[in-house]
Amino acid sequence: MGNASAILPTACLFGMFAYGLFTTGHYILVTEKPWVERATLASVIHGQTTHAFETGLEQDVSIRSFAIQTWNALSYGIFGQARTGTLVGTNQWLFSDEEFVWTRESMRNLDANFDRIEETVAALHRKGIKVTLVFVPAKADIYAEYLGGYQLPKTQQNLYADVLSRAQSTGADFIPDLQAAFVAQKASALFLRSDTHWSVAGAQLAAKLVCDLSRPALPIEPVAFDRTEQAPVVHKGDLTNFIALGPYEQWLKLPSDTIVPLISTPAVVDLGEDALFGGPAVVSPVPVALVGTSYSANPLWSFEAHLRLACQQDVLNLAADGEGPFEPMRNYLSNLPTESKAIPQLVIWELPVRYLDDEQQPESVALESRLELPTTH
Amino acid sequence: MVFSSVVFLFLFMPIFYGLYYLVPFKFRSWVIVLLSYGFYGWWRLDFLGLLILVTFSNYYFGNRIRSSVDARGRKFWLVLAIVLDLCVLGYFKYWNFFIDSLADVINGGQPFPMLWSQVILPIGISFYIFQAISYVMDVYRGDALTAKRLIDFAAFKAMFPQLVAGPVIRYKDIEEQFTKREMSWSLFGYGALRFMSGLAKKVIIADSVAPIADAVFAAPNPTMAEAWLGTVAYAIQLYFDFSAYSSMAIGLALMMGFRFVENFRFPYISRSITEFWRRWHISLSSWLRDYLYIPLGGNRKGLGRTYFNLMLTMVLGGFWHGANWTFLLWGLLHGSVLALERAVGVSAVAPRPSWAWPLTIIIVLAGWVLFRAPEMSVALDVYAGMIGLQGLGIRAAVAWKISHMAVFFLVVGTALALVEHRLNSIFGIEAISEPLVKKQIGPVPLVGTLTIVLFGALAIIKLLADNDSPFLYFQF
């Protein structure tokens, strides 16, 4: 019995050693290592190279996925929870924990971000461009009844009202009752269960309110667009990334959403007997620019399409995935056309409120210096 | 490199133990030195130079102490060694603290840009400097001979199991082991078992409860429930993190045939602070006793001086943990209670009444608030919460951060901390404790072995699934 009880851990350790050497050998000899080219003497001495090696090795472990899925299955199956990033509510509703975060720096970040918004709006106004701000409410705010044991902190409950009050001093138009409208119509499933984002219905509601508000800023002549529904898509939302289950999914069901995306195409217009050809009405420059986050960028939610249909104007979508609301606007300002006739009449800037109390990357170049346009059209 | 990492488990361990057992015995210190330098240099190669410098200098000073012809000469070299060691520690660990504190006092909080420098705290410096000081003092006192071979001394200094977070090993405890030590498959297996048990405690329990402590100590104005929950969570996190590290260190050493001192003996069952310090971070408390408290006079110079020596030793012991007023106050708290217990005749070994346990635990928890808080204002905030000045229940802003799993492991960890000594006895795991004291290590009954191996495997699964979580005592 004495030696027998030492054999098992020894054997297990030897097994781990063998697997470890195989894994490391595979990583060194086979796996691509982009950090090798970036390595310098300084990075070796200061430990950045070894850190890069270690990070790469961790990603390369063949049983890593199995380990992640197994631990996720244990925590989801036994405790009903996902990994940090997602909160599991009732009725298989998932919520992003970003909507709950409030730190000692949050108020300061809110101040700084609204300074940025104000600065941006002023700069766009100087170029004769009207601005409509779309503050996307938090999903946990609208569907609080599905939070289960969680409760949105008071700071987050008050955040939307605070944002609207600050928005008044930005000089831009904004929808004062977007959150209230979402609450009133939430039975229409305005957010996706398994995703942080709004649904097609939610994007449609927001688009209608935006266009109703922005009508005076739009060209008088409406443009017709055809609406086409695409094939339904069974969508596993981004929040399920925090509950990767792999083979365990056959026993532990994860939520999903069925989405029917929409596209809008310019309608073919009969230009009359004088026209050489009939065709879609084309307006140049595109009168409306849409800048924002994945709420606008992802065609699945169809916000761009709904804007075209509701505003009856073409929309140039310059939103970007995964960069927050400020970086796409920085890029937009840097790339504004130099000819005043080429700039839009209206910029719709979509900002999810949950980003507004986050610290943003400092801007390396002041906004104004990027704008080299004449002050009027 | 940390023990609970892929690179340590999958790369370093197989290479080290493979080479260690391939080479003849007389070259094994070389293997220990070279690969331990690799272990340390994995973090930063430039600070490896500091470790090597401290190694060579203290080896040299040890030899000078031994070869000095008179007491004055021996004392000269001892004082020089200790002063230089403390200067190294003082600069890297405390320079900016002193400059910032000076600025607060005489410059209205405005920093002194000419004096402040971007000093990086070398990992493990507190441990290896204390280890070096113990060597030169033991040589001076005649408690230890100087190391016969520089390579053995370098191996003692650099040995990776204890290099960055202890236990604080004394040369005299292991000097014979460099010339003769038992190495067998049994010992390797029992060492592996110790290692796995530590890995499981750290990864499964400590890392799981850490978010509770983080949530509470980051929240402004914690309520009573939050403050106590967060403090208990930190107490469990700290114990399972640090004792687990020591367990892994002991196990890794045993796998080489080295026997280290046991560093924790179920501290949370203590019924006095005096007893607590015989169960918590034992290698440090005994170091402080032997190299600070006794040289200060210990209890040989009257009651008043005894109390003063106790408090000063603990204050400096607190300061050793970190360059922050909170650590000083933590040390002062423990020193004061030790002095008080001495005054009323509390003994570490005589039985104490059962009411002494909750009193001791409350004092320990109050101390952990200081230990965890990044600054005094946060500690005071938590104390205010503990006595109910900021509300009672858990607020939504904190509640969402406390997962069911974290609470589950907090309950498990708390229960384990209180009954571990009994479980060790039931499962036969105590057979692999106290390796420096026991001649015979093991055997462990199969049920104990299976339990540890299974939890060790689960720990590796969780480790792969989790993000990196460095040990708490890493930057001491």
Short mmCIF file of C-alpha atoms in Angstrom, two decimals, chain B residues 37-388:
data_model
loop_
_atom_site.label_atom_id
_atom_site.label_comp_id
_atom_site.label_asym_id
_atom_site.label_seq_id
_atom_site.Cartn_x
_atom_site.Cartn_y
_atom_site.Cartn_z
CA TYR B 37 17.79 30.90 -12.98
CA GLY B 38 15.74 30.15 -16.07
CA PHE B 39 12.63 29.99 -13.90
CA TYR B 40 13.36 33.37 -12.36
CA GLY B 41 14.67 34.97 -15.54
CA TRP B 42 11.48 33.95 -17.32
CA TRP B 43 9.95 36.97 -15.60
CA ARG B 44 12.82 39.36 -16.30
CA LEU B 45 16.41 38.55 -17.19
CA ASP B 46 17.73 41.86 -15.91
CA PHE B 47 16.60 41.13 -12.36
CA LEU B 48 18.21 37.73 -12.50
CA GLY B 49 21.44 39.67 -12.30
CA LEU B 50 20.38 41.06 -8.93
CA LEU B 51 19.68 37.59 -7.58
CA ILE B 52 23.09 36.38 -8.75
CA LEU B 53 24.76 39.43 -7.21
CA VAL B 54 23.07 38.81 -3.84
CA THR B 55 24.08 35.15 -4.05
CA PHE B 56 27.75 35.81 -4.73
CA SER B 57 28.04 38.63 -2.25
CA ASN B 58 26.51 36.71 0.65
CA TYR B 59 28.60 33.65 -0.12
CA TYR B 60 31.65 35.92 -0.04
CA PHE B 61 30.56 37.60 3.20
CA GLY B 62 29.87 34.22 4.79
CA ASN B 63 33.40 33.13 3.99
CA ARG B 64 34.84 36.40 5.30
CA ILE B 65 32.91 35.99 8.54
CA ARG B 66 34.22 32.48 9.00
CA SER B 67 37.79 33.33 8.13
CA SER B 68 38.00 36.45 10.30
CA VAL B 69 40.47 35.94 13.12
CA ASP B 70 38.66 37.91 15.79
CA ALA B 71 35.15 38.75 16.92
CA ARG B 72 35.45 42.34 15.76
CA GLY B 73 36.32 41.25 12.27
CA ARG B 74 33.49 38.76 12.18
CA LYS B 75 31.05 41.40 13.36
CA PHE B 76 32.31 43.86 10.78
CA TRP B 77 31.61 41.48 7.91
CA LEU B 78 28.25 40.50 9.36
CA VAL B 79 27.11 44.10 9.72
CA LEU B 80 28.38 44.91 6.24
CA ALA B 81 26.51 41.94 4.77
CA ILE B 82 23.27 42.81 6.54
CA VAL B 83 23.49 46.51 5.71
CA LEU B 84 24.09 45.82 2.04
CA ASP B 85 21.30 43.24 1.92
CA LEU B 86 18.91 45.67 3.56
CA CYS B 87 20.02 48.47 1.24
CA VAL B 88 19.11 46.32 -1.75
CA LEU B 89 15.74 45.49 -0.22
CA GLY B 90 15.22 49.06 0.91
CA TYR B 91 15.89 50.57 -2.47
CA PHE B 92 13.84 48.22 -4.60
CA LYS B 93 10.96 47.87 -2.20
CA TYR B 94 10.74 51.03 -0.13
CA TRP B 95 12.42 53.92 -1.95
CA ASN B 96 9.30 55.31 -3.61
CA PHE B 97 7.27 54.75 -0.45
CA PHE B 98 9.65 56.90 1.55
CA ILE B 99 9.80 59.59 -1.12
CA ASP B 100 6.01 59.69 -1.46
CA SER B 101 5.55 59.77 2.32
CA LEU B 102 8.13 62.55 2.62
CA ALA B 103 6.32 64.49 -0.07
CA ASP B 104 3.04 64.07 1.80
CA VAL B 105 4.59 65.36 5.02
CA ILE B 106 6.77 68.26 3.88
CA ASN B 107 5.64 69.09 0.37
CA GLY B 108 1.87 69.04 0.61
CA GLY B 109 1.64 65.83 -1.38
CA GLN B 110 3.51 67.25 -4.37
CA PRO B 111 6.01 64.64 -5.55
CA PHE B 112 9.75 65.19 -5.67
CA PRO B 113 10.49 64.46 -9.35
CA MET B 114 14.25 64.57 -8.79
CA LEU B 115 14.09 61.88 -6.14
CA TRP B 116 11.34 59.62 -7.39
CA SER B 117 12.44 56.80 -9.67
CA GLN B 118 10.54 54.14 -11.60
CA VAL B 119 11.68 51.27 -9.42
CA ILE B 120 10.37 47.84 -10.31
CA LEU B 121 9.95 45.49 -7.39
CA PRO B 122 11.88 42.30 -8.20
CA ILE B 123 9.76 39.23 -7.62
CA GLY B 124 10.66 37.37 -4.43
CA ILE B 125 13.22 39.91 -3.25
CA SER B 126 11.83 39.97 0.27
CA PHE B 127 12.23 36.23 0.50
CA TYR B 128 15.70 35.85 -0.90
CA ILE B 129 17.10 38.80 1.03
CA PHE B 130 15.76 37.38 4.30
CA GLN B 131 17.19 34.04 3.32
CA ALA B 132 20.59 35.64 2.73
CA ILE B 133 20.51 37.45 6.08
CA SER B 134 19.68 34.21 7.89
CA TYR B 135 22.71 32.58 6.26
CA VAL B 136 25.27 35.20 7.31
CA MET B 137 23.79 35.39 10.81
CA ASP B 138 23.85 31.62 11.22
CA VAL B 139 27.46 31.55 10.07
CA TYR B 140 28.30 34.35 12.50
CA ARG B 141 26.59 32.58 15.38
CA GLY B 142 28.21 29.29 14.51
CA ASP B 143 24.83 27.68 13.88
CA ALA B 144 25.88 26.83 10.36
CA LEU B 145 29.09 26.19 8.51
CA THR B 146 29.74 28.11 5.37
CA ALA B 147 28.71 26.39 2.22
CA LYS B 148 31.46 24.10 1.01
CA ARG B 149 30.64 24.64 -2.64
CA LEU B 150 29.50 27.88 -4.20
CA ILE B 151 27.25 25.88 -6.48
CA ASP B 152 25.45 24.37 -3.47
CA PHE B 153 24.99 27.80 -1.96
CA ALA B 154 23.72 29.13 -5.28
CA ALA B 155 21.33 26.19 -5.44
CA PHE B 156 20.11 26.97 -1.93
CA LYS B 157 19.49 30.61 -2.89
CA ALA B 158 17.93 30.00 -6.25
CA MET B 159 16.04 26.76 -5.73
CA PHE B 160 12.88 27.44 -7.67
CA PRO B 161 10.31 25.85 -5.33
CA GLN B 162 10.95 28.50 -2.67
CA LEU B 163 12.53 31.29 -4.67
CA VAL B 164 9.64 33.70 -5.22
CA ALA B 165 7.25 33.03 -2.33
CA GLY B 166 8.96 30.93 0.30
CA PRO B 167 8.99 29.13 2.67
CA VAL B 168 11.97 31.10 3.97
CA ILE B 169 14.50 28.29 3.96
CA ARG B 170 17.56 28.43 6.21
CA TYR B 171 20.81 27.05 4.96
CA LYS B 172 21.44 25.21 8.18
CA ASP B 173 18.20 23.26 7.68
CA ILE B 174 19.22 21.88 4.32
CA GLU B 175 23.02 22.05 4.16
CA GLU B 176 23.38 18.33 4.87
CA GLN B 177 20.87 17.58 2.16
CA PHE B 178 23.26 18.87 -0.47
CA THR B 179 25.65 16.07 0.30
CA LYS B 180 23.18 13.38 1.19
CA ARG B 181 19.46 13.17 0.63
CA GLU B 182 16.94 10.44 0.09
CA MET B 183 15.63 10.17 -3.43
CA SER B 184 13.17 7.46 -4.31
CA TRP B 185 10.11 6.88 -6.42
CA SER B 186 8.03 6.88 -3.24
CA LEU B 187 9.31 10.26 -2.19
CA PHE B 188 8.78 11.56 -5.69
CA GLY B 189 5.22 10.30 -5.61
CA TYR B 190 4.47 11.79 -2.21
CA GLY B 191 5.99 15.06 -3.32
CA ALA B 192 3.77 14.94 -6.38
CA LEU B 193 0.79 14.41 -4.09
CA ARG B 194 1.72 17.45 -2.02
CA PHE B 195 2.11 19.46 -5.20
CA MET B 196 -1.28 18.38 -6.55
CA SER B 197 -3.05 19.15 -3.29
CA GLY B 198 -1.56 22.66 -3.33
CA LEU B 199 -2.50 23.16 -6.97
CA ALA B 200 -6.09 22.15 -6.23
CA LYS B 201 -6.39 24.48 -3.25
CA LYS B 202 -4.99 27.42 -5.15
CA VAL B 203 -6.83 27.02 -8.44
CA ILE B 204 -10.15 25.65 -7.27
CA ILE B 205 -10.70 27.46 -3.97
CA ALA B 206 -8.49 30.56 -3.79
CA ASP B 207 -9.08 31.67 -7.36
CA SER B 208 -12.82 31.03 -7.11
CA VAL B 209 -13.38 33.18 -4.02
CA ALA B 210 -11.06 35.99 -5.10
CA PRO B 211 -13.78 37.86 -7.06
CA ILE B 212 -15.85 38.28 -3.88
CA ALA B 213 -13.00 40.05 -2.10
CA ASP B 214 -12.22 42.06 -5.22
CA ALA B 215 -15.85 43.18 -5.55
CA VAL B 216 -16.15 44.33 -1.94
CA PHE B 217 -12.80 46.07 -1.69
CA ALA B 218 -13.49 47.94 -4.93
CA ALA B 219 -16.97 49.08 -3.89
CA PRO B 220 -17.32 52.44 -2.18
CA ASN B 221 -19.01 52.47 1.24
CA PRO B 222 -19.46 48.72 1.74
CA THR B 223 -22.37 47.69 3.93
CA MET B 224 -22.10 45.39 6.91
CA ALA B 225 -22.90 42.22 4.98
CA GLU B 226 -20.57 43.21 2.15
CA ALA B 227 -17.70 44.12 4.46
CA TRP B 228 -17.82 40.86 6.40
CA LEU B 229 -18.40 38.76 3.31
CA GLY B 230 -15.50 40.39 1.50
CA THR B 231 -13.18 40.10 4.47
CA VAL B 232 -13.96 36.43 5.08
CA ALA B 233 -13.54 35.80 1.37
CA TYR B 234 -10.15 37.45 1.45
CA ALA B 235 -9.15 35.45 4.50
CA ILE B 236 -9.98 32.24 2.66
CA GLN B 237 -8.40 33.41 -0.58
CA LEU B 238 -5.18 34.41 1.17
CA TYR B 239 -4.92 31.21 3.17
CA PHE B 240 -5.62 28.88 0.28
CA ASP B 241 -3.40 30.86 -2.06
CA PHE B 242 -0.41 31.10 0.22
CA SER B 243 -0.63 27.75 1.99
CA ALA B 244 -1.19 26.15 -1.39
CA TYR B 245 1.94 27.76 -2.73
CA SER B 246 3.91 26.49 0.25
CA SER B 247 2.40 23.05 -0.24
CA MET B 248 3.47 23.07 -3.87
CA ALA B 249 6.93 24.28 -2.92
CA ILE B 250 7.29 21.51 -0.35
CA GLY B 251 6.05 18.96 -2.86
CA LEU B 252 8.38 20.13 -5.62
CA ALA B 253 11.32 20.01 -3.20
CA LEU B 254 10.36 16.53 -2.02
CA MET B 255 10.35 15.41 -5.63
CA MET B 256 14.02 16.40 -5.68
CA GLY B 257 14.68 14.76 -2.33
CA PHE B 258 14.83 18.02 -0.37
CA ARG B 259 12.81 18.45 2.80
CA PHE B 260 11.51 21.90 3.59
CA VAL B 261 9.99 23.29 6.76
CA GLU B 262 6.20 23.17 6.96
CA ASN B 263 4.86 26.69 6.58
CA PHE B 264 1.23 26.46 7.68
CA ARG B 265 -0.44 24.40 10.38
CA PHE B 266 -4.17 25.16 10.13
CA PRO B 267 -3.95 28.75 11.41
CA TYR B 268 -7.66 29.47 11.44
CA ILE B 269 -8.27 27.07 14.36
CA SER B 270 -6.05 29.24 16.57
CA ARG B 271 -7.43 30.45 19.89
CA SER B 272 -4.95 33.26 20.36
CA ILE B 273 -2.78 35.47 18.18
CA THR B 274 0.21 33.90 19.89
CA GLU B 275 -0.97 30.52 18.63
CA PHE B 276 -1.86 32.02 15.23
CA TRP B 277 1.74 32.99 14.65
CA ARG B 278 2.85 29.42 15.30
CA ARG B 279 0.51 28.26 12.59
CA TRP B 280 0.65 31.03 9.93
CA HIS B 281 3.69 31.58 7.69
CA ILE B 282 5.79 29.70 10.20
CA SER B 283 9.05 30.17 8.32
CA LEU B 284 8.61 33.95 8.50
CA SER B 285 7.51 34.13 12.12
CA SER B 286 10.41 31.94 13.21
CA TRP B 287 12.77 34.04 11.10
CA LEU B 288 11.51 37.20 12.81
CA ARG B 289 11.90 35.53 16.18
CA ASP B 290 15.43 34.28 15.57
CA TYR B 291 16.89 37.18 13.62
CA LEU B 292 15.02 40.20 14.90
CA TYR B 293 13.20 39.60 18.17
CA ILE B 294 16.01 37.72 19.92
CA PRO B 295 18.80 40.09 18.77
CA LEU B 296 16.64 42.97 20.01
CA GLY B 297 16.76 41.33 23.40
CA GLY B 298 13.72 39.12 23.22
CA ASN B 299 12.22 38.76 26.68
CA ARG B 300 15.52 39.06 28.47
CA LYS B 301 15.42 42.76 29.27
CA GLY B 302 12.34 43.22 31.34
CA LEU B 303 8.63 43.34 30.63
CA GLY B 304 8.52 46.76 29.02
CA ARG B 305 11.31 45.95 26.63
CA THR B 306 9.73 42.58 25.85
CA TYR B 307 6.49 44.24 24.79
CA PHE B 308 8.40 46.81 22.79
CA ASN B 309 10.45 44.10 21.08
CA LEU B 310 7.29 42.17 20.23
CA MET B 311 5.61 45.18 18.72
CA LEU B 312 8.66 46.36 16.82
CA THR B 313 9.24 42.89 15.41
CA MET B 314 5.68 42.64 14.17
CA VAL B 315 5.66 46.19 12.79
CA LEU B 316 8.79 45.44 10.79
CA GLY B 317 7.31 42.07 9.85
CA GLY B 318 4.26 43.88 8.56
CA PHE B 319 6.40 46.33 6.64
CA TRP B 320 8.24 43.40 5.06
CA HIS B 321 4.98 42.46 3.37
CA GLY B 322 4.62 45.73 1.54
CA ALA B 323 5.58 49.38 1.30
CA ASN B 324 2.35 50.79 2.60
CA TRP B 325 1.10 52.23 5.86
CA THR B 326 -1.59 49.56 5.91
CA PHE B 327 1.03 46.83 6.35
CA LEU B 328 2.71 48.76 9.12
CA LEU B 329 -0.61 49.08 10.91
CA TRP B 330 -1.33 45.41 10.36
CA GLY B 331 1.96 44.59 12.04
CA LEU B 332 1.18 47.02 14.84
CA LEU B 333 -2.18 45.37 15.41
CA HIS B 334 -0.65 41.92 15.70
CA GLY B 335 2.27 43.18 17.76
CA SER B 336 -0.07 44.94 20.18
CA VAL B 337 -2.23 41.87 20.65
CA LEU B 338 0.83 39.66 21.10
CA ALA B 339 2.10 42.02 23.77
CA LEU B 340 -1.28 42.08 25.46
CA GLU B 341 -1.54 38.30 25.40
CA ARG B 342 1.95 38.07 26.85
CA ALA B 343 0.92 40.47 29.59
CA VAL B 344 -2.12 38.40 30.57
CA GLY B 345 -0.24 35.12 30.37
CA VAL B 346 -1.64 33.59 27.20
CA SER B 347 0.31 30.53 26.16
CA ALA B 348 0.48 29.13 22.66
CA VAL B 349 0.30 25.56 23.86
CA ALA B 350 -1.92 25.58 26.94
CA PRO B 351 -5.61 24.89 26.14
CA ARG B 352 -7.72 27.96 25.71
CA PRO B 353 -11.48 28.34 26.21
CA SER B 354 -13.74 28.01 23.18
CA TRP B 355 -14.76 31.69 23.32
CA ALA B 356 -11.15 32.56 22.53
CA TRP B 357 -11.58 31.26 18.98
CA PRO B 358 -14.15 33.80 17.69
CA LEU B 359 -12.21 36.59 19.40
CA THR B 360 -9.00 35.48 17.70
CA ILE B 361 -10.70 35.15 14.33
CA ILE B 362 -12.18 38.64 14.57
CA ILE B 363 -8.75 40.09 15.29
CA VAL B 364 -7.25 38.15 12.39
CA LEU B 365 -10.03 39.30 10.05
CA ALA B 366 -9.63 42.90 11.19
CA GLY B 367 -5.96 42.60 10.32
CA TRP B 368 -6.72 41.14 6.90
CA VAL B 369 -8.73 44.27 6.06
CA LEU B 370 -5.51 46.27 6.40
CA PHE B 371 -3.62 43.63 4.49
CA ARG B 372 -5.98 43.71 1.53
CA ALA B 373 -6.91 47.40 1.36
CA PRO B 374 -4.78 49.29 -1.17
CA GLU B 375 -4.82 52.33 1.09
CA MET B 376 -5.98 53.42 4.53
CA SER B 377 -9.11 55.14 3.28
CA VAL B 378 -10.37 51.86 1.83
CA ALA B 379 -9.56 50.02 5.06
CA LEU B 380 -11.47 52.61 7.08
CA ASP B 381 -14.35 52.33 4.65
CA VAL B 382 -14.50 48.57 5.18
CA TYR B 383 -14.25 48.94 8.96
CA ALA B 384 -17.12 51.42 8.88
CA GLY B 385 -19.09 48.89 6.90
CA MET B 386 -18.27 46.10 9.33
CA ILE B 387 -19.88 47.97 12.20
CA GLY B 388 -22.95 48.83 10.18
#
